[in-house]
mmCIF file of C-alpha atoms and ligand atoms in Angstrom:
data_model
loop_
_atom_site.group_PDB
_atom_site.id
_atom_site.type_symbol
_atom_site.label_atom_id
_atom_site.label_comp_id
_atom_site.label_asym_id
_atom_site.label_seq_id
_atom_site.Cartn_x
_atom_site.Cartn_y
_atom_site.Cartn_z
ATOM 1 C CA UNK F 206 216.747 62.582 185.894
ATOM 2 C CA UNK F 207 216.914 66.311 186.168
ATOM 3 C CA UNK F 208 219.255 67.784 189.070
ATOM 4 C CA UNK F 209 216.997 68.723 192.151
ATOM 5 C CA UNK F 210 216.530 72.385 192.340
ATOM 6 C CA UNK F 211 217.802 73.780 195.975
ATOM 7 C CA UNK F 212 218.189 77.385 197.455
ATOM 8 C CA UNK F 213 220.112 78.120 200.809
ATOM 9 C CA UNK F 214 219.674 80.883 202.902
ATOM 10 C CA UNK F 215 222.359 80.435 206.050
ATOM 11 C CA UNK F 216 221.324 77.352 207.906
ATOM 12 C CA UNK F 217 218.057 76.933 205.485
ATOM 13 C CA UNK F 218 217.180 75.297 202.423
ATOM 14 C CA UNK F 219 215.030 74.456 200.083
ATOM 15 C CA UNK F 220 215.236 71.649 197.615
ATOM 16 C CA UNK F 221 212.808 69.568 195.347
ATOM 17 C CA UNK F 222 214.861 66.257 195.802
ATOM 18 C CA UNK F 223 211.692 63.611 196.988
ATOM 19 C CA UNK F 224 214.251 61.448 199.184
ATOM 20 C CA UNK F 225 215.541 63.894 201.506
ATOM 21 C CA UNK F 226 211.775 64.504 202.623
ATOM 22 C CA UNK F 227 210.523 63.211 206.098
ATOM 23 C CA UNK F 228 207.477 62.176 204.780
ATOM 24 C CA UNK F 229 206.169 60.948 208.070
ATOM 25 C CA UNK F 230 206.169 64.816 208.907
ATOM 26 C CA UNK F 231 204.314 65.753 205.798
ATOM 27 C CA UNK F 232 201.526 63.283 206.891
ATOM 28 C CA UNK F 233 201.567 64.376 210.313
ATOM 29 C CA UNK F 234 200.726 67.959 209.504
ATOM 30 C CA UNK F 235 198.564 67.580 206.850
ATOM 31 C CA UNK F 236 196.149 64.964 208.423
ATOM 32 C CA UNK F 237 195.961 67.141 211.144
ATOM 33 C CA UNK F 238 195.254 70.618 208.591
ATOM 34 C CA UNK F 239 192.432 71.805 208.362
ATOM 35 C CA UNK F 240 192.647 71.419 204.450
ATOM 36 C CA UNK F 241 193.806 67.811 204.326
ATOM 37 C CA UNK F 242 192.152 66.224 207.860
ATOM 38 C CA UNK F 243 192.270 62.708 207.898
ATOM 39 C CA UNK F 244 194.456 62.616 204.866
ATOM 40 C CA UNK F 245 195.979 58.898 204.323
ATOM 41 C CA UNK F 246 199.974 58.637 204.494
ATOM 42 C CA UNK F 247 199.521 56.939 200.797
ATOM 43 C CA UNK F 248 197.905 59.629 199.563
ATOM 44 C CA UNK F 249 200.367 61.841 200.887
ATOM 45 C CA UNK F 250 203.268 59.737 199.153
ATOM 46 C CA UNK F 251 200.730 59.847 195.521
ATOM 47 C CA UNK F 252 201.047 63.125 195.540
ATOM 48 C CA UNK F 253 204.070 64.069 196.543
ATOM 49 C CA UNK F 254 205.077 61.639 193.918
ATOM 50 C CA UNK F 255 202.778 63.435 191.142
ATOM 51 C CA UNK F 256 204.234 67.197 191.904
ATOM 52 C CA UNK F 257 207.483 68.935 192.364
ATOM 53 C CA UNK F 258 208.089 68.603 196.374
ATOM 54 C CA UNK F 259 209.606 71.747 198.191
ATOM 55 C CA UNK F 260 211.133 71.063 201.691
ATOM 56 C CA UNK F 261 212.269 73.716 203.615
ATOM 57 C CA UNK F 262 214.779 72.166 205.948
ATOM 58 C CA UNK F 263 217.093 74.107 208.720
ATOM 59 C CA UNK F 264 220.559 71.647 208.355
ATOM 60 C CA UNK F 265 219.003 68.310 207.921
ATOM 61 C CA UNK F 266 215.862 68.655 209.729
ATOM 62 C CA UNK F 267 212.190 69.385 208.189
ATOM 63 C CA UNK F 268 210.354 72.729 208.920
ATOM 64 C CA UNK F 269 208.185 73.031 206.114
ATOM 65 C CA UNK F 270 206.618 72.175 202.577
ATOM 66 C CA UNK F 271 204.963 72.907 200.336
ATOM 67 C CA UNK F 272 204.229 70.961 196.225
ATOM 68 C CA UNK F 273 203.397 71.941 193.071
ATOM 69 C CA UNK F 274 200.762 69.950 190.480
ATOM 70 C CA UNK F 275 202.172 71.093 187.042
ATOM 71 C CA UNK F 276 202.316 70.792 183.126
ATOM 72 C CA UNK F 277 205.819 72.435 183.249
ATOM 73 C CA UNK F 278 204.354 74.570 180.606
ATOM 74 C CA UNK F 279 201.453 76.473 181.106
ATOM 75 C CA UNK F 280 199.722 75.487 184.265
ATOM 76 C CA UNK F 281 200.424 75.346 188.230
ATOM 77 C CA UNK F 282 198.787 74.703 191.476
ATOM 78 C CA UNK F 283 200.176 75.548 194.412
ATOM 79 C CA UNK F 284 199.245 73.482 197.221
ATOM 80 C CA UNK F 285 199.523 72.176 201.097
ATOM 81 C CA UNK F 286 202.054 75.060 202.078
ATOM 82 C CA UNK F 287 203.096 74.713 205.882
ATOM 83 C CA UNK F 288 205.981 76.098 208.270
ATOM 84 C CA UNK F 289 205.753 73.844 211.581
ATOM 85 C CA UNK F 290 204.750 76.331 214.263
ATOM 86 C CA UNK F 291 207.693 76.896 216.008
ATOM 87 C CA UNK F 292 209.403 78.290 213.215
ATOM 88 C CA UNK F 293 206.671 80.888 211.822
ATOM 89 C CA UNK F 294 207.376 84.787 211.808
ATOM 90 C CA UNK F 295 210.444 84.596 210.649
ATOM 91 C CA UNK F 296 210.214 84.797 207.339
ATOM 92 C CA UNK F 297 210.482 81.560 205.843
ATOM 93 C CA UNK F 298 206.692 81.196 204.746
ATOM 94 C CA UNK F 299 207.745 83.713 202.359
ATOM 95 C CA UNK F 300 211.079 82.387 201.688
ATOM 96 C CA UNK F 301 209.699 79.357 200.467
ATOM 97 C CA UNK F 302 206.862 80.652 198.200
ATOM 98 C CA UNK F 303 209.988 83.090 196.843
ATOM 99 C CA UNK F 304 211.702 79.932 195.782
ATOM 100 C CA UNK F 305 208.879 77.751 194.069
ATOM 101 C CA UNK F 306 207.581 81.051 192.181
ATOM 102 C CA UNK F 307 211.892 81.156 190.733
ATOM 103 C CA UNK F 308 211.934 77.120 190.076
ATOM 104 C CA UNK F 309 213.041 77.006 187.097
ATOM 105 C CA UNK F 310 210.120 74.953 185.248
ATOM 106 C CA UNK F 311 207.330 77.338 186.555
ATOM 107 C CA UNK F 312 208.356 80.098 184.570
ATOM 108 C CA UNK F 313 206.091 81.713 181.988
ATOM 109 C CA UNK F 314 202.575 79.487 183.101
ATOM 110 C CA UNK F 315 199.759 81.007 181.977
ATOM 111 C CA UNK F 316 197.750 80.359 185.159
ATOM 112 C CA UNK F 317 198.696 79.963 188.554
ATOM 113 C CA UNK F 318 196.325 78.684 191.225
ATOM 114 C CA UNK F 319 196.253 78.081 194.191
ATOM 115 C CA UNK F 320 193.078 78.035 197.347
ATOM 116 C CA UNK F 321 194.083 79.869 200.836
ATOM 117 C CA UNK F 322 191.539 79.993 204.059
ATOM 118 C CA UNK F 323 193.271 83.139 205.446
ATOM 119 C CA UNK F 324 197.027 83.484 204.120
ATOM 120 C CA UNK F 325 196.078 85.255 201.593
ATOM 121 C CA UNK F 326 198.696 88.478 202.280
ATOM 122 C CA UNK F 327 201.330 86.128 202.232
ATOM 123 C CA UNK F 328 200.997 85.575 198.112
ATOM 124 C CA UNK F 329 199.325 88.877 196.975
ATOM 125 C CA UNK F 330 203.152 89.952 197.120
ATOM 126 C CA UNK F 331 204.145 87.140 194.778
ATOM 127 C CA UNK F 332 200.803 88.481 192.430
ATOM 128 C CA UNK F 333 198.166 86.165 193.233
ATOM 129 C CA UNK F 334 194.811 87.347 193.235
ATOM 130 C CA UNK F 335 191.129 86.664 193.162
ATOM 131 C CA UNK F 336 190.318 85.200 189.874
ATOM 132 C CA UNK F 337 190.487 87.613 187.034
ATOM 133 C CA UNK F 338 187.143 85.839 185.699
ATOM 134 C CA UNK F 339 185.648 84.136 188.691
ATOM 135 C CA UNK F 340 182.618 82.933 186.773
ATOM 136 C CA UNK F 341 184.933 80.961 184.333
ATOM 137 C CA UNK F 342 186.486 79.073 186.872
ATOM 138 C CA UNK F 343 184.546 75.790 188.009
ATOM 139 C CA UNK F 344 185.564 72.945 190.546
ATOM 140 C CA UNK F 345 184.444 69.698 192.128
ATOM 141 C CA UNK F 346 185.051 69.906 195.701
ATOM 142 C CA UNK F 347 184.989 67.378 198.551
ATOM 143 C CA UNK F 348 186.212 69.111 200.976
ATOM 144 C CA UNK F 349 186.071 66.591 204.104
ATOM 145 C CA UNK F 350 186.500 63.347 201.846
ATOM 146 C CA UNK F 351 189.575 62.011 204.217
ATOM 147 C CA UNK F 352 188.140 62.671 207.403
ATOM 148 C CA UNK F 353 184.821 60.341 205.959
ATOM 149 C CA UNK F 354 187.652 57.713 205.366
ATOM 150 C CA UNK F 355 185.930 57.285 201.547
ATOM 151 C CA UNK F 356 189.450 56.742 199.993
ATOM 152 C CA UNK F 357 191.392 54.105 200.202
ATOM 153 C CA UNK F 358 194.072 53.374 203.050
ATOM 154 C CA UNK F 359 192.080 55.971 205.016
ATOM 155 C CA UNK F 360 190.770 55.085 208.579
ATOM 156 C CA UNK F 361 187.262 53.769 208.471
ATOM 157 C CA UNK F 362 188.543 51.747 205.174
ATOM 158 C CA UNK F 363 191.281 49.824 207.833
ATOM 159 C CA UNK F 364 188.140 49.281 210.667
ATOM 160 C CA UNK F 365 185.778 47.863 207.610
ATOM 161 C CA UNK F 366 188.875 45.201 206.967
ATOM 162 C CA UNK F 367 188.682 41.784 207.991
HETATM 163 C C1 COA V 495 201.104 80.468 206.200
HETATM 164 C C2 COA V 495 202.493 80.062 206.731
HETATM 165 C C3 COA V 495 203.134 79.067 205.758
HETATM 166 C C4 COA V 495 203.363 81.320 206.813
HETATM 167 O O1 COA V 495 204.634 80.933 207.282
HETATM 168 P P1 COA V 495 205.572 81.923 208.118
HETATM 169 O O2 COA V 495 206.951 81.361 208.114
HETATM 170 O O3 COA V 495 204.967 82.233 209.425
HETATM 171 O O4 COA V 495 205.491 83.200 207.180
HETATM 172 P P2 COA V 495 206.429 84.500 207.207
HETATM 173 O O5 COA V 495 207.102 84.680 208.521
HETATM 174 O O6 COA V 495 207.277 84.453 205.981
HETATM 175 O O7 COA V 495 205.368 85.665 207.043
HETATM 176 C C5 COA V 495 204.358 85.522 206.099
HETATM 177 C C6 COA V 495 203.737 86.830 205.739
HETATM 178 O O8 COA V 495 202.409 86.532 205.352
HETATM 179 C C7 COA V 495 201.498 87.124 206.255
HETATM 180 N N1 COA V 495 200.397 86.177 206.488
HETATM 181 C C8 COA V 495 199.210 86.239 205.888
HETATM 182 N N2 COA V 495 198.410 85.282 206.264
HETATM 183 C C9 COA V 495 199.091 84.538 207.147
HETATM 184 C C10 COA V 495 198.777 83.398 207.910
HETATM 185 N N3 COA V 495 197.603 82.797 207.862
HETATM 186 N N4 COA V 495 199.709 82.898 208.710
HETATM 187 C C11 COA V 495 200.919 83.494 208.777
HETATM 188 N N5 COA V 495 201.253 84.576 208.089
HETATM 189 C C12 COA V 495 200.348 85.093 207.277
HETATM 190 C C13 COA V 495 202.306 87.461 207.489
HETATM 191 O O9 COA V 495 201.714 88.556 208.150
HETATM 192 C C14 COA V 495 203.636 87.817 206.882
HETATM 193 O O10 COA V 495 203.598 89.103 206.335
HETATM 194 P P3 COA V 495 204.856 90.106 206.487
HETATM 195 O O11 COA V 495 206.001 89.444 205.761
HETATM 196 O O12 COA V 495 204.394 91.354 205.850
HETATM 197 O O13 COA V 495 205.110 90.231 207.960
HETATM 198 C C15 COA V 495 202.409 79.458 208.160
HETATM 199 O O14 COA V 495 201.756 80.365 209.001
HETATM 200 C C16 COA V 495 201.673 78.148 208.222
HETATM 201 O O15 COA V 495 202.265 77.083 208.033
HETATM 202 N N6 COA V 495 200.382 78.191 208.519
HETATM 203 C C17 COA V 495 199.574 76.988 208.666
HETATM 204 C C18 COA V 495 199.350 76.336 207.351
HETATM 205 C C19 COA V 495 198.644 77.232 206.394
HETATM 206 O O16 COA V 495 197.672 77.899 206.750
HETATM 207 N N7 COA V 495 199.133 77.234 205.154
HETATM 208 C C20 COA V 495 198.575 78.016 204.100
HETATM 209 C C21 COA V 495 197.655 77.160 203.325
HETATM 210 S S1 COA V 495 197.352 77.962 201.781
#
């Protein structure tokens, strides 16, 4: 297994390393977004486990994340990017996206995506951009599919149980 890749600013870091994460926090945000309501802890743990994790931690404790799906080659999306609350304005929103576009295995993709409701300012600086070609680009898109409970270990799934 490759080293985890970490960056420290003063008290902060940011490291990829999946067991210093307080995944409980990742859940609680994200099932409370309002990209990823509903969201099911094990899905949260799938796919952590299926991208490179960034924490953003001040000493030991959790402020952010944020994880990459990747090839480690030619493709990257950038996804469920979060500073808790009390910590935005300062700078480390940017911080972090600094450090996942310099990890060292996301160097030289040919695409980089990711989907933003209103952050958008916050990567134009790191040279994201509407899509080049947006009529190329296709998705399938279920955008409330935790908070129906359809997938498995989410909420209405437990009720339905015997
Ligand atoms: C977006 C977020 C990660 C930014 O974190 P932060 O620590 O407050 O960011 P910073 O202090 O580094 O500032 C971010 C920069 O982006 C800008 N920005 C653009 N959209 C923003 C938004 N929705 N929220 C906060 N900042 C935003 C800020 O104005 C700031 O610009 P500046 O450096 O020129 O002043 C944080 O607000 C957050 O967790 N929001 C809720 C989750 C979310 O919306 N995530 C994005 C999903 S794609």
């Amino acid at each position: 297994m490759t080293a985890p890749y970490e960056r420290r600013r003063g008290p902060f870091l940011v490291s990829t390393e999946p067991g210093r994460l307080d995944r409980a926090l990742v859940h609680r945000f994200l099932t409370a977004s309002y990209w990823a309501k509903g969201i099911p802890p094990a899905v949260v743990d799938r796919s952590i486990e299926g991208s490179i994790p960034f924490g953003l931690y001040h000493w030991d404790e959790q402020i952010g994340f944020a994880r990459v799906v990747t090839d480690r080659a030619t493709f990257a999306y950038l996804a469920d990017v979060f500073v808790l609350p009390e910590r935005r304005g300062a700078g480390l929103g940017r911080w972090l996206v600094e450090c996942v576009m310099a990890h060292p295995d996301l160097q030289g993709l040919r695409r980089f995506l990711l989907a933003t409701r209103d952050a958008h300012a916050l990567y134009e600086r790191f040279g994201f951009a509407p899509p080049l070609r947006p009529h190329s680009l296709m998705e399938r898109f279920l955008p409330d599919i935790y908070a129906r409970g359809a997938v498995a270990g989410g909420e209405a799934e437990k009720e339905a149980a015997p």
